[in-house]
Coordinates of C-alpha atoms in Angstrom, one line a residue:
X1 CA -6.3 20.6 -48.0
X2 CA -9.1 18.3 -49.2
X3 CA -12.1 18.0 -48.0
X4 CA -11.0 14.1 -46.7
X5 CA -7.4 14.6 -45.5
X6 CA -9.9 18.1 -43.2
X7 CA -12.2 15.6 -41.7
X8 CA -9.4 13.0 -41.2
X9 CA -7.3 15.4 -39.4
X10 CA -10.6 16.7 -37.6
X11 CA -11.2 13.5 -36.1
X12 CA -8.0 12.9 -35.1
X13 CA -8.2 16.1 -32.7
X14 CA -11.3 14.8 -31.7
X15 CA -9.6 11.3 -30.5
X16 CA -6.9 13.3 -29.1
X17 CA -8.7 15.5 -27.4
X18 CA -11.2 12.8 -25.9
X19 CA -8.1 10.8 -24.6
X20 CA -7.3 13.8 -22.9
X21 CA -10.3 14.7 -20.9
X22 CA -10.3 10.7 -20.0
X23 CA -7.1 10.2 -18.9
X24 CA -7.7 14.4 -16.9
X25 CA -10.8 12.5 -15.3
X26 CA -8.8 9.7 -14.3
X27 CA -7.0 12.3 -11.9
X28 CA -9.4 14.4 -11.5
X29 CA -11.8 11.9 -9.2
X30 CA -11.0 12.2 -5.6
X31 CA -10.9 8.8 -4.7
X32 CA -10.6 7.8 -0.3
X33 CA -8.4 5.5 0.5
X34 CA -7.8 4.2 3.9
X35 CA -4.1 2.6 5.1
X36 CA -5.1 0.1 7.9
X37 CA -2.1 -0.9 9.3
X38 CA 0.3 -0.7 12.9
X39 CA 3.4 1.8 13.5
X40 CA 4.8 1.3 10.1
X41 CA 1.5 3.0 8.8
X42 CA 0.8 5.0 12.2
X43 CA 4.6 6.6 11.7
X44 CA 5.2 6.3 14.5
X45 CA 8.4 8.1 16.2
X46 CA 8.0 10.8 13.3
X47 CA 6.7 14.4 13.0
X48 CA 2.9 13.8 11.2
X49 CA 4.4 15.2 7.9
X50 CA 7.2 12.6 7.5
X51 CA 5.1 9.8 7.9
X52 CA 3.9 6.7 5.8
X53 CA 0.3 8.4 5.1
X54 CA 1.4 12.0 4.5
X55 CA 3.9 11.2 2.4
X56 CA 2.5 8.7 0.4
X57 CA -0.7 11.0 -0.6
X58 CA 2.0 14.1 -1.1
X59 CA 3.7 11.5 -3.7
X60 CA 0.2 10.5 -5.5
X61 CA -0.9 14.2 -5.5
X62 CA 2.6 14.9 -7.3
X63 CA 1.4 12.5 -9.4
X64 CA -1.5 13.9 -10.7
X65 CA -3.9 11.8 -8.4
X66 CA -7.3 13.4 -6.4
X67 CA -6.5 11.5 -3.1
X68 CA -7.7 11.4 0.3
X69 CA -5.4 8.9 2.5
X70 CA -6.8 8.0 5.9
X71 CA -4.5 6.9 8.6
X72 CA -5.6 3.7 10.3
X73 CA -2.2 3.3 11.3
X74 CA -2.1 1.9 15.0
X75 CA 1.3 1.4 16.9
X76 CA 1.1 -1.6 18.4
X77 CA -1.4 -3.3 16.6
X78 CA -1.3 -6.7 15.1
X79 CA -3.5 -8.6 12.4
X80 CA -6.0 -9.4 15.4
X81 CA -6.2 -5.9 16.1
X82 CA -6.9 -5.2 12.7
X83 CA -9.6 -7.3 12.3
X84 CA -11.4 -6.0 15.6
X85 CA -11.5 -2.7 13.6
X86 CA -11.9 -3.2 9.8
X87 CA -15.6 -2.7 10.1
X88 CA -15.4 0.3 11.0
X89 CA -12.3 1.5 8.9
X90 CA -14.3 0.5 6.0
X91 CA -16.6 3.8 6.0
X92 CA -19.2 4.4 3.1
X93 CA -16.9 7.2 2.1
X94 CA -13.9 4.9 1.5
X95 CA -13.1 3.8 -1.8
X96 CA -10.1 1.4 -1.4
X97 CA -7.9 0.3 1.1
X98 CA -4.5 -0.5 1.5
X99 CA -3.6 -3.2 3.9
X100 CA -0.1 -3.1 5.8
X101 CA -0.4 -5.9 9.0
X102 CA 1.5 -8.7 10.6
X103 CA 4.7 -6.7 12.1
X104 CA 3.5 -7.1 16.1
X105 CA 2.4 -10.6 14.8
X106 CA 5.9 -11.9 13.6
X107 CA 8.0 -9.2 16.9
X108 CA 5.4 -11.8 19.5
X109 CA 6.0 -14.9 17.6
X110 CA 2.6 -15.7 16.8
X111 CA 1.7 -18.1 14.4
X112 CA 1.0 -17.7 11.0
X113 CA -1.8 -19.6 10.7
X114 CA -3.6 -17.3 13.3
X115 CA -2.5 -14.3 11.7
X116 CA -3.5 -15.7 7.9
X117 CA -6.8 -16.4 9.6
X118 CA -7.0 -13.0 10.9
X119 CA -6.0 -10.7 7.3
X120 CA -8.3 -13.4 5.6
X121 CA -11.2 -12.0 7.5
X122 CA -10.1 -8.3 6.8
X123 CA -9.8 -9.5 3.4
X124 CA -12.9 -10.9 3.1
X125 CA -14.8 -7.8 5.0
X126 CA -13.4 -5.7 2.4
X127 CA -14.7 -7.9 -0.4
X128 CA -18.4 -7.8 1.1
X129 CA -18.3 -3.7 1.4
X130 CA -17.1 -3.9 -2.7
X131 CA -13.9 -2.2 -1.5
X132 CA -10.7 -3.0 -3.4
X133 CA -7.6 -3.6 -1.3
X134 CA -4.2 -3.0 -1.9
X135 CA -2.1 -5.9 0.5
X136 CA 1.5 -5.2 1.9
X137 CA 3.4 -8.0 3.3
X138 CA 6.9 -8.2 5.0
X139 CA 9.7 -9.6 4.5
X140 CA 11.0 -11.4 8.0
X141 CA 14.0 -13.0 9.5
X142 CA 14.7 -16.4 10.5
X143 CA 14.6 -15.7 14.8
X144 CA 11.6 -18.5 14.7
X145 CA 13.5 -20.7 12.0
X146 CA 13.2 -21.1 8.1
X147 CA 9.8 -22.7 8.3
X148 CA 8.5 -19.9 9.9
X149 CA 9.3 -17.2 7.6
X150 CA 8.5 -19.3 4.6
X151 CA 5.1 -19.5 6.3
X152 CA 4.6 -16.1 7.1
X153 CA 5.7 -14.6 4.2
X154 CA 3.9 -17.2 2.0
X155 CA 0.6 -16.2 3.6
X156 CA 0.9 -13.3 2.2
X157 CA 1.2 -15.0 -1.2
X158 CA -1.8 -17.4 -0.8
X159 CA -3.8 -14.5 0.4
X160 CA -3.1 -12.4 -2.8
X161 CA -4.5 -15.0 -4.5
X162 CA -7.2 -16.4 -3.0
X163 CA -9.0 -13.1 -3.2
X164 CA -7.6 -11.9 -6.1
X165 CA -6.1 -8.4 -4.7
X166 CA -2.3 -6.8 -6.0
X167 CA 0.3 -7.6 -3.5
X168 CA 3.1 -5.5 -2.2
X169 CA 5.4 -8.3 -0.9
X170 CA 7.9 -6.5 1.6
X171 CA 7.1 -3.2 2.9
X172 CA 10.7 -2.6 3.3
X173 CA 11.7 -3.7 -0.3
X174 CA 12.7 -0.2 -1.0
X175 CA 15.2 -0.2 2.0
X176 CA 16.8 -2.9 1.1
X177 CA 17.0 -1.9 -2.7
X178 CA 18.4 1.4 -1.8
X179 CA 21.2 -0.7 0.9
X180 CA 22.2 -2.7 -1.5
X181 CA 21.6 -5.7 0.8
X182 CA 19.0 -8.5 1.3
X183 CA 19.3 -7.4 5.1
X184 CA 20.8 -4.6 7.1
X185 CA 20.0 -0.8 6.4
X186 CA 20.2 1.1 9.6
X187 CA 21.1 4.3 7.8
X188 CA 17.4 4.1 7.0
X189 CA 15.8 3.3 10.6
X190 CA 15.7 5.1 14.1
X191 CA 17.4 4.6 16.6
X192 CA 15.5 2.0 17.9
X193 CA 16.7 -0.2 14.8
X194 CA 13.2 -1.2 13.9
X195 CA 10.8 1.9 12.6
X196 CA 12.3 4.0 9.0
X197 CA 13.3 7.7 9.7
X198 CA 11.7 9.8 7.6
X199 CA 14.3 9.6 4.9
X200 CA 13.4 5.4 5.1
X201 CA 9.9 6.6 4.8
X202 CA 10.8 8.6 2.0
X203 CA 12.8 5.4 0.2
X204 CA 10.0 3.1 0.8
X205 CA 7.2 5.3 -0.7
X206 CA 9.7 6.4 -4.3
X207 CA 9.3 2.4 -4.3
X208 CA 6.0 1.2 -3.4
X209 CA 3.9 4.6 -4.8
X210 CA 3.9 3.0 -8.5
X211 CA 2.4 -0.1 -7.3
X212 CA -0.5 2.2 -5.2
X213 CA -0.7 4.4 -8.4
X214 CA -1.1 1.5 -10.9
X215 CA -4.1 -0.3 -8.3
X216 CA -5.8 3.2 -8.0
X217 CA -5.9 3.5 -11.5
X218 CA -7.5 0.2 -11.9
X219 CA -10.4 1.8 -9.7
X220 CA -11.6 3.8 -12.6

């Protein structure tokens, strides 16, 4: 071999092996990332291993992913609630943040515009401690009529945008991909027909882990 096509082939491994360590620290960086959300994050009705937060981090670490997921999961809670206790979600040791309110807020009926107003100033706490947030909204019925859900899940839409963060756009979209069906998959649920089992749990983070994965990745 010449001298040339040596030092060619040489730099290649060089490149090769450069990508390699990269895309090995990639991984390799623990990052924190806290889930501040009500019972869909909490799981709630679930053993603590079948849950949202368990399993999504068992899914990232499959993945290859260094990750610490903190559950800020509170049953109960609505976008108000979530507000009242961003500040102190958001933790020096917290790197990003994944945002998964406004269930309680469309099961009471309240308004869109208040809840908006409240996941704008989650939003916007994030954005002044320089953490990145990952935002899930839901997908909701028509109980309160069509403008309604056009408004609640547009906020979702509007907020996305205005402060420039990915969004998830149903936290049940893997539920209904998996039924088939723009509506309807008890198979998935508990008995009390509102909160996934831990198979639904299962479904939903096979479908929304990519999109987590793709947004952590961006934090590098």
């Amino acid at each position: 071999m010449s001298s040339l096509a040596y030092g060619f082939f040489s730099q290649c491994a060089k490149l090769g092996t450069a990508i390699l360590l990269s895309h090995t620290a990639l991984h390799a960086e623990e990052i924190t990332v806290a889930a501040l959300g009500d019972s869909l994050t909490a799981g709630y009705g679930l053993p603590q291993e079948a849950g949202f937060v368990p399993q999504l981090q068992a899914w990232l670490v499959e993945e290859g992913y260094d990750v610490s997921v903190i559950n800020a999961g509170v049953s109960g809670d609505t976008t108000a609630g979530g507000l009242s206790r961003v500040g102190w979600t958001l933790s020096p040791d917290v790197d990003a943040m994944i945002v998964a309110l406004g269930g309680n807020d469309y099961l009471r009926g309240i308004d869109p515009t208040v809840s908006k107003a409240n996941l704008d100033g989650i939003l916007a706490q994030a954005a002044g401690a320089d953490v990145p947030v990952f935002l899930v909204g839901l997908a909701v019925g028509t109980n309160y009529g069509r403008d309604y859900k056009e408004a609640f899940e547009g906020m979702y839409v509007a907020l996305a945008e205005t402060h420039d963060v990915p969004l998830y756009s149903d936290f049940a979209a893997g539920l209904r991909a998996a039924a088939g069906m723009s509506e309807g998959f008890t198979e998935f649920l508990q008995p009390d027909g509102i909160h996934p089992n831990a198979e639904g749990v299962k479904i939903i983070v096979n479908a929304m882990g990519p999109e987590i994965a793709a947004f952590l990745g961006e934090l590098n």
